[in-house]
Short mmCIF file of C-alpha atoms and ligand atoms in Angstrom, two decimals:
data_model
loop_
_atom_site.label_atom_id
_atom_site.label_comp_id
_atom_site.label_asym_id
_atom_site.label_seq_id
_atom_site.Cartn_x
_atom_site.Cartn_y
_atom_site.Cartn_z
CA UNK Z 1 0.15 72.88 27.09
CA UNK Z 2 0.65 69.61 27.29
CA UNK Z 3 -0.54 67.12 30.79
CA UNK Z 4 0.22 63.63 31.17
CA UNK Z 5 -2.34 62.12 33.53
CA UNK Z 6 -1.44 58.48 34.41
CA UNK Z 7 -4.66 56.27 34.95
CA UNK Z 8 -7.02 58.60 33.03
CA UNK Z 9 -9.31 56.29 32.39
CA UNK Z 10 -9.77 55.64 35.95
CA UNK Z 11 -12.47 57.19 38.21
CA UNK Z 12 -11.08 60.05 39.17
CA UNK Z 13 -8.65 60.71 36.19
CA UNK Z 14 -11.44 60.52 33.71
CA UNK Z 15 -13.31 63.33 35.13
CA UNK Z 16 -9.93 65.55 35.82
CA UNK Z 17 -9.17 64.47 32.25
CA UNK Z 18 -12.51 66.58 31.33
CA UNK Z 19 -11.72 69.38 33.00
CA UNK Z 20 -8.44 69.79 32.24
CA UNK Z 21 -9.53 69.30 28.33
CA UNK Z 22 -12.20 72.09 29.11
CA UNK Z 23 -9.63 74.34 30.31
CA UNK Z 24 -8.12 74.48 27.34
CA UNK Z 25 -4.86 71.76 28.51
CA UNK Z 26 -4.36 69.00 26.20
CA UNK Z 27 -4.31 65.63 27.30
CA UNK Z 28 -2.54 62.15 26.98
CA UNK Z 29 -3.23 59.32 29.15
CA UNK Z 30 -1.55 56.39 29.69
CA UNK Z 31 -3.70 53.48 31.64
CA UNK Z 32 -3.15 49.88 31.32
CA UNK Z 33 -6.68 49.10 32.19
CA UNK Z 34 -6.55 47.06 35.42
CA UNK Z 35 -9.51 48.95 36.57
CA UNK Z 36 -11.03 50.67 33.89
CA UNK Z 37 -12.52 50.48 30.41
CA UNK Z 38 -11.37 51.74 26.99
CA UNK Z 39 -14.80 52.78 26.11
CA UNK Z 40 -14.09 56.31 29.11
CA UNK Z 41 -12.55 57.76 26.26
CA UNK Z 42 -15.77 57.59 24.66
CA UNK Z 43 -17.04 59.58 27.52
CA UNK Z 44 -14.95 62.00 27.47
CA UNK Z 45 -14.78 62.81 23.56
CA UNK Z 46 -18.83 63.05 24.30
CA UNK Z 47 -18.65 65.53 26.76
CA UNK Z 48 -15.30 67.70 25.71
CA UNK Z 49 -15.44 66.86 22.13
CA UNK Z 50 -11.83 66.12 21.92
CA UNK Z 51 -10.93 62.26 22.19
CA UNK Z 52 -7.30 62.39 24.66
CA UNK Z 53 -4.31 60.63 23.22
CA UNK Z 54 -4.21 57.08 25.21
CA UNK Z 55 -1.58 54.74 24.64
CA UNK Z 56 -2.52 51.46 27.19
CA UNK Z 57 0.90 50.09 29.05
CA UNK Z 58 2.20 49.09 32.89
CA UNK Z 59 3.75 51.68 34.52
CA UNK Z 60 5.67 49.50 36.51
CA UNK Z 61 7.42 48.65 33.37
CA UNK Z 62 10.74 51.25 33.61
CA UNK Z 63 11.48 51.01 29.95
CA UNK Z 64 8.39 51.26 28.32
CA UNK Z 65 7.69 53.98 30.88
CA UNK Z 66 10.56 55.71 29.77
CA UNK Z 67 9.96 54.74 25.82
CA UNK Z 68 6.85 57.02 26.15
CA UNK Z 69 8.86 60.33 28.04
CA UNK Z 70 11.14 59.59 24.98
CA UNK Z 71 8.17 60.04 22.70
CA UNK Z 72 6.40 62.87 24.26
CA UNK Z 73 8.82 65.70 24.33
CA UNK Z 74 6.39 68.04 24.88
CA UNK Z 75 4.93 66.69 28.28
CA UNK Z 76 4.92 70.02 30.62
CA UNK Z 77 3.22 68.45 33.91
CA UNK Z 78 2.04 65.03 35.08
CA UNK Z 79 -0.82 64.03 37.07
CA UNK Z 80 -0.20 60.66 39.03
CA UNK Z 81 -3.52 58.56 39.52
CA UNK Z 82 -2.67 55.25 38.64
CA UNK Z 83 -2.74 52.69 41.53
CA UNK Z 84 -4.34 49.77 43.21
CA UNK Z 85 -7.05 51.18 45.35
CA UNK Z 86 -8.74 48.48 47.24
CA UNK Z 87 -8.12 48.68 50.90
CA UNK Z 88 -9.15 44.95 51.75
CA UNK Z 89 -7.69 43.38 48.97
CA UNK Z 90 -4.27 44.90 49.82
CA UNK Z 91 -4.53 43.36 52.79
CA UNK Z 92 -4.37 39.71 50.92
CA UNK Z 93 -1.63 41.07 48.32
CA UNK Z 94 0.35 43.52 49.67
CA UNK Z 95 3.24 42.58 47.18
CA UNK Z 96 1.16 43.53 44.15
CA UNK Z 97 0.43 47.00 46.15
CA UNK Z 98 3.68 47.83 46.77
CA UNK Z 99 4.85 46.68 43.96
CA UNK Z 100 2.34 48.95 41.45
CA UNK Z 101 1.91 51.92 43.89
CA UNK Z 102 5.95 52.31 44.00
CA UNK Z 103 7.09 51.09 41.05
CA UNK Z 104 5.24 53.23 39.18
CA UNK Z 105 5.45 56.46 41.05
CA UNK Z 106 9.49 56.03 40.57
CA UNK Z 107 9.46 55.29 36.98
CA UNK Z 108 7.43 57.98 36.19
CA UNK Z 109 9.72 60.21 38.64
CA UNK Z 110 12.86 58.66 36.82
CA UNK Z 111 11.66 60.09 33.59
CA UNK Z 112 10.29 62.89 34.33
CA UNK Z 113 14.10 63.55 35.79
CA UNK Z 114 15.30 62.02 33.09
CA UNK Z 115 13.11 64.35 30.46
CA UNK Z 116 13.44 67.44 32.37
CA UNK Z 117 9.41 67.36 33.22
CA UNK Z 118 8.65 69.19 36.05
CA UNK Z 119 5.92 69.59 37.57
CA UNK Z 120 3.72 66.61 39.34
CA UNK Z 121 0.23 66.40 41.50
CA UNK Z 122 0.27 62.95 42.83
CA UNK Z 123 -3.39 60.92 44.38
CA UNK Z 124 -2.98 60.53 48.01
CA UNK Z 125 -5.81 60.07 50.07
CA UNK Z 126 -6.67 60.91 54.35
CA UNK Z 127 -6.11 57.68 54.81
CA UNK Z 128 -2.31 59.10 55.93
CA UNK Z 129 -4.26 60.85 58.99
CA UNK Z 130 -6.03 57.36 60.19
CA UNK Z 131 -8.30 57.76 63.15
CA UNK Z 132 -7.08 61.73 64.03
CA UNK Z 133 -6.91 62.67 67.86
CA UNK Z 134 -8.42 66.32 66.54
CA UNK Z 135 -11.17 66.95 63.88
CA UNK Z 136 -11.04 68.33 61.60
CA UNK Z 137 -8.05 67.34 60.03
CA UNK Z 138 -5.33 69.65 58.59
CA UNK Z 139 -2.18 69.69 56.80
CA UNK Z 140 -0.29 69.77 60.08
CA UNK Z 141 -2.45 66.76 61.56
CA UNK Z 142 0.20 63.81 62.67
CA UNK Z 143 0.27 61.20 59.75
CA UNK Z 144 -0.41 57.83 61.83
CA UNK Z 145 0.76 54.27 60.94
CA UNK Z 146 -1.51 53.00 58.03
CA UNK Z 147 -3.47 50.36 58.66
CA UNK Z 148 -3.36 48.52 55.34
CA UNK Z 149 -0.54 48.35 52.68
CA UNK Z 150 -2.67 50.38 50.52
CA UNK Z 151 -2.44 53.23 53.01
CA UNK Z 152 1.25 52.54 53.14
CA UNK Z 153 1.40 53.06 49.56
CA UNK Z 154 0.14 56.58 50.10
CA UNK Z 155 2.14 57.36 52.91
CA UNK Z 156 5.50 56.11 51.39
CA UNK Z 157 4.78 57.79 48.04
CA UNK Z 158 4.57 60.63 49.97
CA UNK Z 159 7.79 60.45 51.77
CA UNK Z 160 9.37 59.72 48.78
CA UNK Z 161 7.93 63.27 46.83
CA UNK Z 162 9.53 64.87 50.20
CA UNK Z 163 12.71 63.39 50.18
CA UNK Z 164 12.89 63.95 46.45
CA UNK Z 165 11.94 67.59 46.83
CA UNK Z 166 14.62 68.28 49.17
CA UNK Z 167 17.62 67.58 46.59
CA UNK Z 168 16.10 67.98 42.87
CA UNK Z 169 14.79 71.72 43.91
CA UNK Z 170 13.76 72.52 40.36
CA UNK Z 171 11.04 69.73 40.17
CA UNK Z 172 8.10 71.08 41.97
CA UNK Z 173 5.56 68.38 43.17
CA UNK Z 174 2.28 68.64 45.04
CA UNK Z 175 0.04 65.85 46.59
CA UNK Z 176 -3.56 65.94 47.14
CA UNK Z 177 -4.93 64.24 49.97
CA UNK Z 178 -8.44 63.52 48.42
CA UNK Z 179 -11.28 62.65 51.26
CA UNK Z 180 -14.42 60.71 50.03
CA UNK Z 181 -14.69 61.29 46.34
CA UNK Z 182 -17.95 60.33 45.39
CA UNK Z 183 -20.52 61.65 42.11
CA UNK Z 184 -20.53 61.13 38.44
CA UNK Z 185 -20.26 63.82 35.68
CA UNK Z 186 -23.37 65.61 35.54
CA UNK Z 187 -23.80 64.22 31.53
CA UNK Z 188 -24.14 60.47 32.73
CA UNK Z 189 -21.40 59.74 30.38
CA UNK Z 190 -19.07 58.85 32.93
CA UNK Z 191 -18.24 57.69 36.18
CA UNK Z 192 -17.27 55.34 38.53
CA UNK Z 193 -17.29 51.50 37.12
CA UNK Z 194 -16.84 49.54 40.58
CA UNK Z 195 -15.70 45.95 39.64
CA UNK Z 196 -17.37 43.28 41.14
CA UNK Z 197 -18.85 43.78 44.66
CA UNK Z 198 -18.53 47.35 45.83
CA UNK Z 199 -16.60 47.79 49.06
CA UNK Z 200 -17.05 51.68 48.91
CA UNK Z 201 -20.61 52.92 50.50
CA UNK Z 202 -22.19 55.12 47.25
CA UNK Z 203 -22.10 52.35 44.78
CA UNK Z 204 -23.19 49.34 47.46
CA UNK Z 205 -25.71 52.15 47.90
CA UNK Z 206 -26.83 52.60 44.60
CA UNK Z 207 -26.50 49.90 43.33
CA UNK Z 208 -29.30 48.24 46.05
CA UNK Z 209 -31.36 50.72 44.80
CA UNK Z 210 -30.90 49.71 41.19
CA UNK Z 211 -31.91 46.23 42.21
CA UNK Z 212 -28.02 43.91 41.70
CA UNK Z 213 -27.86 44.11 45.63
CA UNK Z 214 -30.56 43.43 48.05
CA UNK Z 215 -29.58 45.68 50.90
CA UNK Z 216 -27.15 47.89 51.93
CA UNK Z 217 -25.63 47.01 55.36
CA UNK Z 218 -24.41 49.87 57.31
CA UNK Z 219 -21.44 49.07 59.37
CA UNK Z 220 -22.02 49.79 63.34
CA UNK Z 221 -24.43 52.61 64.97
CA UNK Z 222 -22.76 52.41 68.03
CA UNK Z 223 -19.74 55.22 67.52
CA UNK Z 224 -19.14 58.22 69.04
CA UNK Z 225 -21.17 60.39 66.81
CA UNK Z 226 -24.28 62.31 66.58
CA UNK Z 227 -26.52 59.29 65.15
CA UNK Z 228 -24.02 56.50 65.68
CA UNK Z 229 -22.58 55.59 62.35
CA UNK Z 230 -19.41 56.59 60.69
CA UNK Z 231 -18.82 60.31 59.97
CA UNK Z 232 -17.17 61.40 56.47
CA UNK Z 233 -16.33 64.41 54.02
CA UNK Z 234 -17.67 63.32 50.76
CA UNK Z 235 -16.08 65.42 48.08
CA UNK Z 236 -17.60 65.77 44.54
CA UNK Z 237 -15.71 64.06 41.60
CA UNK Z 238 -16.14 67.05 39.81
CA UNK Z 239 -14.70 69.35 42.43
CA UNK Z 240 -12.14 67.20 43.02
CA UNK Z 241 -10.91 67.50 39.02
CA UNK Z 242 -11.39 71.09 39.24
CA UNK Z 243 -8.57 71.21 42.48
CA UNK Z 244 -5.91 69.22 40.13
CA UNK Z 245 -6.52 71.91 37.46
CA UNK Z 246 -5.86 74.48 40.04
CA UNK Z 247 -2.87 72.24 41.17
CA UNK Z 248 -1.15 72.33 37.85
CA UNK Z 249 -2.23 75.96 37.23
CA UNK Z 250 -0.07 76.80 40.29
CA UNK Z 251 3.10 74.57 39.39
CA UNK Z 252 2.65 76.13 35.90
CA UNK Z 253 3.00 79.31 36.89
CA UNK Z 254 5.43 78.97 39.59
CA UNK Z 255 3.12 79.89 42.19
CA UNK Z 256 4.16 77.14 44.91
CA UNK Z 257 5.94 78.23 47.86
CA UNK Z 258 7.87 75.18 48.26
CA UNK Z 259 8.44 72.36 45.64
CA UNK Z 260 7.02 70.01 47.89
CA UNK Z 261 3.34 71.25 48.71
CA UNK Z 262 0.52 68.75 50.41
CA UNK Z 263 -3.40 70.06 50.82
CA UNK Z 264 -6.48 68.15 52.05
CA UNK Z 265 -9.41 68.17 49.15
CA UNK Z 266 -12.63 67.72 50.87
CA UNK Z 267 -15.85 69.78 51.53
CA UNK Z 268 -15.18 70.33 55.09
CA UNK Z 269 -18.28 69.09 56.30
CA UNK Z 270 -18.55 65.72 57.97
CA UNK Z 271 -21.79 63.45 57.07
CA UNK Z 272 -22.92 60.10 58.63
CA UNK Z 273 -24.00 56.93 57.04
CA UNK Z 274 -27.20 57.79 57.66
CA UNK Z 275 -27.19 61.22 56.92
CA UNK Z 276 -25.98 60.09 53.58
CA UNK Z 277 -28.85 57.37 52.60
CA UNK Z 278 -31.11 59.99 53.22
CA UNK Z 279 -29.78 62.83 51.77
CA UNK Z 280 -29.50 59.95 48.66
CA UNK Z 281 -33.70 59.45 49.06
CA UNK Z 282 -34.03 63.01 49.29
CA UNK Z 283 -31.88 63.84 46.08
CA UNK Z 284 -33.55 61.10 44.28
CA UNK Z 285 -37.00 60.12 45.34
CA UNK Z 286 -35.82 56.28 45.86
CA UNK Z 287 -36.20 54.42 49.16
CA UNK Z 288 -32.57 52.74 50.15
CA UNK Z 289 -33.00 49.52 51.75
CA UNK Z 290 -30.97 49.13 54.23
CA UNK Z 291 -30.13 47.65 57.54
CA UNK Z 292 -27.87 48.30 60.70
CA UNK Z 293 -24.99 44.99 61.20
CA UNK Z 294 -21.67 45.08 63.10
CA UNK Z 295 -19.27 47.44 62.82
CA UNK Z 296 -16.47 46.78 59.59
CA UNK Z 297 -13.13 45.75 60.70
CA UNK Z 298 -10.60 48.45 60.11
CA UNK Z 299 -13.28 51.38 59.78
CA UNK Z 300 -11.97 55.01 61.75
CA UNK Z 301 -15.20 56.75 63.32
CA UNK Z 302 -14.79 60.08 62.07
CA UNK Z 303 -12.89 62.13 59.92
CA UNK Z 304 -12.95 65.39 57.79
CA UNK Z 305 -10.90 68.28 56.42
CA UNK Z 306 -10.01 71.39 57.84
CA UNK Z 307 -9.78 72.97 54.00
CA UNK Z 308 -8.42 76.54 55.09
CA UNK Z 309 -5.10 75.95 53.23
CA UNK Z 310 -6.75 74.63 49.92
CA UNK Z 311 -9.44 77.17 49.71
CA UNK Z 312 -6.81 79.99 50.92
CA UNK Z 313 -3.20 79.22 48.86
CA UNK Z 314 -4.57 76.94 46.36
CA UNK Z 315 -7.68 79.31 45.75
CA UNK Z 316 -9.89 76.02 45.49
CA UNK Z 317 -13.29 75.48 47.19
CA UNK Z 318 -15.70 72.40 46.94
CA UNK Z 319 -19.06 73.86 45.15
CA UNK Z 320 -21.43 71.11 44.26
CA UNK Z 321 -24.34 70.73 46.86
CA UNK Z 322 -24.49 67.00 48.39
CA UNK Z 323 -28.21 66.32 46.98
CA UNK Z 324 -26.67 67.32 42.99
CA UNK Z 325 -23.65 65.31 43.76
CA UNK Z 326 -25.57 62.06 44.71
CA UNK Z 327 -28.42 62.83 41.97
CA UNK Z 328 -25.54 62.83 39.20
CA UNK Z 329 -24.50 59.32 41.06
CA UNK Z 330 -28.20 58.06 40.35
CA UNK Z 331 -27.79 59.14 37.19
CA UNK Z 332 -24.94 57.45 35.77
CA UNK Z 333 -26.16 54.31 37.91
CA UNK Z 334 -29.80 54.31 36.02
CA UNK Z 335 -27.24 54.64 32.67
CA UNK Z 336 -25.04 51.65 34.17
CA UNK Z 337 -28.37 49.62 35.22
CA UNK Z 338 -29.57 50.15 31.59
CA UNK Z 339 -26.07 48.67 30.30
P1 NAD K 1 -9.32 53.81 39.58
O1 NAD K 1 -8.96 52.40 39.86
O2 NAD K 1 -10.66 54.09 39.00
O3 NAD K 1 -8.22 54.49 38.63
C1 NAD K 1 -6.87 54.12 38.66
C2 NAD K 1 -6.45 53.81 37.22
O4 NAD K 1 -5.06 53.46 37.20
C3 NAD K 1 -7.22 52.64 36.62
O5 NAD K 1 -7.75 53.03 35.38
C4 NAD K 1 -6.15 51.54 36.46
O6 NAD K 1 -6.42 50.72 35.33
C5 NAD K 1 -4.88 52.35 36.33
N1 NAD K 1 -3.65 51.68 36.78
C6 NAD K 1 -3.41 51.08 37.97
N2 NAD K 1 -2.17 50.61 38.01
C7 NAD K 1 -1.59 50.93 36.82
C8 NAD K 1 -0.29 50.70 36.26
N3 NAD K 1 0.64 50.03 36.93
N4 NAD K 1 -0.04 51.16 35.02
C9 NAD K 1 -0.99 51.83 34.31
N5 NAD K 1 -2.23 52.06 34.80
C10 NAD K 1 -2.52 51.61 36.03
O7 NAD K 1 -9.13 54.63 40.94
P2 NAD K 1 -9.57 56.11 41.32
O8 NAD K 1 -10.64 56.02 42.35
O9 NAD K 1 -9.78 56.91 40.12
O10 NAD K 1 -8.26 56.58 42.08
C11 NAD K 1 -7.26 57.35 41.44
C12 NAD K 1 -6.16 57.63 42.45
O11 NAD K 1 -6.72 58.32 43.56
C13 NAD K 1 -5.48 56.40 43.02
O12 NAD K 1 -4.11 56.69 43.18
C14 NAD K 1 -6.15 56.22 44.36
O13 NAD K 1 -5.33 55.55 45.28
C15 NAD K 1 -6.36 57.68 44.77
N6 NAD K 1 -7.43 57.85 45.75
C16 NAD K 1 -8.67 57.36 45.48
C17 NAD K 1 -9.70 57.52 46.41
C18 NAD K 1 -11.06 56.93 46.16
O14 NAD K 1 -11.81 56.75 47.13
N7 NAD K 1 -11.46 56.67 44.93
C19 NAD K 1 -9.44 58.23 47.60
C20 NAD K 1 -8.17 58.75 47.83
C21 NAD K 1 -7.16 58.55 46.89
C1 WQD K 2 -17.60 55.00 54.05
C2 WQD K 2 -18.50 54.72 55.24
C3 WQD K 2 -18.29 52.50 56.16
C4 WQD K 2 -19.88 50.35 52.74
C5 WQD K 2 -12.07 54.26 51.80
C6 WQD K 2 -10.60 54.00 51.97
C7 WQD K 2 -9.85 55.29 52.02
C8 WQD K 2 -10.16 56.17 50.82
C9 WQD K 2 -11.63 56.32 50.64
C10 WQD K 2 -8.59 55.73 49.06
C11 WQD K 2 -17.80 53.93 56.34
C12 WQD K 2 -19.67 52.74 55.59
C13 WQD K 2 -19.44 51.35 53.58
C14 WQD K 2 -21.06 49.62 53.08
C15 WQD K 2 -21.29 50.96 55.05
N1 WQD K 2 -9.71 55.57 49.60
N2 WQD K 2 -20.13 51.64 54.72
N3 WQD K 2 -21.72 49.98 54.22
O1 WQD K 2 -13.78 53.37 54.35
O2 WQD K 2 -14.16 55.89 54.50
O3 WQD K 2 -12.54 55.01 52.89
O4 WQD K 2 -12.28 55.03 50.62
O5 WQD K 2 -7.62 56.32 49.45
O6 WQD K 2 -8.49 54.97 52.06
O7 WQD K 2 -10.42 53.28 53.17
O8 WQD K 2 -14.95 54.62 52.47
O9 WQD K 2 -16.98 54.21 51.15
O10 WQD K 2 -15.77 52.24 52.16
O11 WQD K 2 -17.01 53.78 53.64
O12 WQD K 2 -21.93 51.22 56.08
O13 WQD K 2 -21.49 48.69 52.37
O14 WQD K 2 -19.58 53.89 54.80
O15 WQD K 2 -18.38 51.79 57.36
O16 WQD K 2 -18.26 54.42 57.56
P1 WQD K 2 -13.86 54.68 53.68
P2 WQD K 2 -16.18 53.66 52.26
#
């Protein structure tokens, strides 16, 4: 059974890609390396033994987008992952975010039409919830206004899964709304490859500790929580592949009860900054260096998932313990640090 997973090189997709290879799906990827590295697939052939067909285009290019459907005839489900990502650089170009987050979600949704595909699971994020009014978070939480045109991406891919949903009743679509993915694959061989100066907190974090940054500032102490800083739900890369499997498993086998279907993917459990750095020194032995400055523009004070409909309909839980998760992270960051 064939999956077509679009940015499989990426973070997230490269890891999904694993364990969709491990359960037995086979795999083609199509990335046109914005963000990520040809040498993943290396990763990935190391750890599954099965190197994924890649073939390396823009998705935001219609015909070459629907060149490959042409091709691949025997594409049974798509996973959607390729996107801009970076919250404060949409900000600067929010043409170049609209144009790649939408362009390509409606080319490969022409296709797929087009080629009689399916079945989709599409990357959105709880950055559609915002700063909630009541945590934790579930499926029936108010979407707010986004506050950056990479949210909007999210929120208008979204709405345009629902409104396609409600009129093309034999495609059957379902959108994760991933929480804090954080973690490498326990082998080392891959995970995330920030580019330039991290904006996300785990690899500012461990990268200080490697030595290429001299301290980790943590953004404001002053919030409404338990020790001040910023409360998350950091979910494991790995269980977060493991949900898409489940995802497609379920469109596969026509267990959806609606062909448009949305779940949070988190842990449930909210951790602060600091709560984080030291479950990091715990996990790892290292000392983080790092200091308290103002709060970050932008940042919400607390959010995480209510996961009662993903662990109930989809049948998916988060399993990996916090200290394994952030002692893979060191890993692949001692492999990265070695180059
Ligand atoms: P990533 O940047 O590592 O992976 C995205 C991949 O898509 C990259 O390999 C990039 O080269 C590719 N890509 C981008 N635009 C493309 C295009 N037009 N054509 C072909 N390839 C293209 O990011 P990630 O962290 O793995 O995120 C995957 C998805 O999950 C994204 O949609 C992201 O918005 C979403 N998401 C990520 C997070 C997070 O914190 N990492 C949280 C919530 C949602
Ligand atoms: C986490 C916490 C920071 C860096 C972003 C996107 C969101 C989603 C996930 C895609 C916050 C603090 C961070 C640092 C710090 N992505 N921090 N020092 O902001 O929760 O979410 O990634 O959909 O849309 O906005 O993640 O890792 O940037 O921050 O103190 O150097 O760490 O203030 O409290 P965030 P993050």
């Amino acid at each position: 059974m064939k999956v077509f997973v679009t940015g499989g090189t990426g973070y997230i997709g490269s890891h999904t890609v694993v364990e969709l290879q491990q359960s037995g799906f086979e795999v083609v990827i199509v990335d046109n390396l914005c963000n990520s590295n040809i040498q993943v697939l290396d990763g990935i052939e190391k750890i599954t033994g099965v190197r994924p067909e890649f073939e390396q285009f823009d998705l935001t290019d219609e015909k070459a987008t629907r060149d490959f459907f042409a091709r691949h005839r025997d594409i049974k489900a798509v996973i959607h992952f390729a996107a801009l990502k970076a919250v404060g650089e949409s900000v600067s170009m929010p043409l170049e975010y609209y144009k790649n987050n939408l362009n390509s979600l409606m080319n490969v949704l022409l296709s797929m039409r087009e080629f009689g595909v399916k079945n989709l699971v599409f990357s959105s994020s709880c950055t559609v919830y915002g700063q909630a009014d009541v945590l934790p978070v579930t499926e029936q939480t108010p979407r707010k206004q986004a506050e950056s045109p990479y949210g909007n991406t999210k929120a208008m891919c979204e709405d345009i899964l629902r409104d396609l949903a409600k009129v093309e009743k034999d495609m059957n679509l379902i959108a994760l709304r991933y929480f804090n993915p954080i973690g490498a694959h326990p082998s080392a061989c891959i995970g995330e490859l920030p580019n330039g100066v991290p904006n996300n907190l785990i690899p500012y974090l461990t990268q200080t500790v490697a030595g290429i940054r001299e301290q980790l500032s943590v953004f404001g102490n002053d919030y409404n929580t338990p020790d001040g800083t910023p409360v998350r739900d950091y979910i494991d890369v790995i269980d977060l592949a493991k949900a898409h499997v489940v995802a497609i498993r379920r469109l596969l086998d026509g267990k959806n009860k609606a062909n448009y279907e949305y779940f949070n993917i988190g842990t449930g459990n909210g951790v602060s900054v600091l709560e984080l750095i030291q479950a990091f020194e715990k996990a790892t032995g290292k000392k983080v260096n790092y200091k308290i400055v103002g709060r970050r523009a932008g940042d919400i004070e607390k959010v995480w998932a209510d996961t009662t409909v993903a662990n109930t309909e989809l049948g998916w839980k988060a399993g990996v313990p916090l200290v394994e998760t952030l002692a893979n992270t060191w890993r692949w960051q001692e492999k990265l640090g070695k180059g």
